Short mmCIF file of C-alpha atoms in Angstrom, two decimals:
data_model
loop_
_atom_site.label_atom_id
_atom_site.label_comp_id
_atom_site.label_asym_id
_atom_site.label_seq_id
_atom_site.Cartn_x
_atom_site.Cartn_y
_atom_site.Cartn_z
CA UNK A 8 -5.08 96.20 -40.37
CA UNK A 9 -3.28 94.10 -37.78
CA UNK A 10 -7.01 93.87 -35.71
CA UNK A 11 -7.78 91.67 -39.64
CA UNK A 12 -5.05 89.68 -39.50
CA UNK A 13 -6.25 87.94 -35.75
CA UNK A 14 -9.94 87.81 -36.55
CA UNK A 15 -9.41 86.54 -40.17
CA UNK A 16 -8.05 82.98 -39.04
CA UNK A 17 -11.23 82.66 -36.77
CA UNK A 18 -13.49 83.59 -39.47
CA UNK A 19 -11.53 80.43 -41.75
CA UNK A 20 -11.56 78.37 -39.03
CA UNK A 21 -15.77 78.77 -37.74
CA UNK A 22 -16.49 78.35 -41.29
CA UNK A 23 -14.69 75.24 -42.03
CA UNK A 24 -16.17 73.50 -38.64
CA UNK A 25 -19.57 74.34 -39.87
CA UNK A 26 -19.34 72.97 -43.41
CA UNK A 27 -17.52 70.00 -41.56
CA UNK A 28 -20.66 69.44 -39.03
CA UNK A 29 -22.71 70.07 -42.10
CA UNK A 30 -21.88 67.60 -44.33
CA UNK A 31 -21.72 64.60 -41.82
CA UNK A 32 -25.25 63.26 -41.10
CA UNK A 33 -25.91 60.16 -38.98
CA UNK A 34 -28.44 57.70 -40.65
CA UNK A 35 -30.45 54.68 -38.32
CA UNK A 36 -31.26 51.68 -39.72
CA UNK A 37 -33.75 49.53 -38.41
CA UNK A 38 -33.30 45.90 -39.09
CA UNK A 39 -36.05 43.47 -38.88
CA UNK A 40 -35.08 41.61 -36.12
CA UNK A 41 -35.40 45.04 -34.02
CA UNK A 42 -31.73 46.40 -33.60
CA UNK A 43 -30.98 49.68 -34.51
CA UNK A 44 -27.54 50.46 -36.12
CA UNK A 45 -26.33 54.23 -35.88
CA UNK A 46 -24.59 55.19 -38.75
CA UNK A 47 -21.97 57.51 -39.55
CA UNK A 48 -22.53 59.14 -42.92
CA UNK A 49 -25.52 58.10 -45.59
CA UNK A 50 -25.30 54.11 -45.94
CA UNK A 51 -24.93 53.24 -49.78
CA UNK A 52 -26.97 50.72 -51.45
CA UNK A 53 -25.32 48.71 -54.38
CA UNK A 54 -27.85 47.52 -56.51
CA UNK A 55 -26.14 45.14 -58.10
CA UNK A 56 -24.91 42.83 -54.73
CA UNK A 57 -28.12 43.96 -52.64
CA UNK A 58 -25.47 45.01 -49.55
CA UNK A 59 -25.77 48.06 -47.61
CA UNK A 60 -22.63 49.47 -46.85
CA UNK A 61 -22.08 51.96 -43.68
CA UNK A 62 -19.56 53.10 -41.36
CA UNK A 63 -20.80 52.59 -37.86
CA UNK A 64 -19.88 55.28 -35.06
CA UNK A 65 -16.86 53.37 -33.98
CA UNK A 66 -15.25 54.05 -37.74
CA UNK A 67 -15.74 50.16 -38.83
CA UNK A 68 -16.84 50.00 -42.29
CA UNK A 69 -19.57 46.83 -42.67
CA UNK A 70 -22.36 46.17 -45.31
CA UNK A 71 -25.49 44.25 -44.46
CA UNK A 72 -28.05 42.66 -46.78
CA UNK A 73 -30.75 45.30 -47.65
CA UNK A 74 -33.75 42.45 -47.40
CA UNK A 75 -32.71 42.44 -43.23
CA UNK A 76 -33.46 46.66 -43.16
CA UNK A 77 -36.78 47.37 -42.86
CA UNK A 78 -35.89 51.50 -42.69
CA UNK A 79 -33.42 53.85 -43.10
CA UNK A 80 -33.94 57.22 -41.35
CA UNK A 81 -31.81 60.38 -41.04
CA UNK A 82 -31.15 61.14 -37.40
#
């Protein structure tokens, strides 16, 4: 019994980290003019403003017009 009680908290913890990774995809989006912007997280379009809102890998939220993307693509 006390041999479950130290491998149990490992167990929790391995599984949370891999939901964790799991969940977080990076995204690329290639604008028109050529530059490539890295993504953290699926960049969401709003339909009714045409902006493309995404978190960048620094953690800086930004939105960008969706006519200037030519491609989205899941790294």
């Amino acid at each position: 019994m006390r041999e479950m009680s130290r491998v149990f908290p490992l167990i929790v913890g391995v599984t949370c980290s891999l939901l964790l990774c799991s969940c977080s995809s990076d995204y690329v989006m290639a604008t028109k003019e050529g530059k490539m912007l890295v993504t953290e997280g699926k960049p969401v379009i709003d339909k009714d403003t045409g902006l493309i809102k995404y978190t960048d890998q620094q953690g800086h939220t930004a939105q960008i017009n969706s006519d200037d993307i030519s491609s989205i693509i899941k790294k």
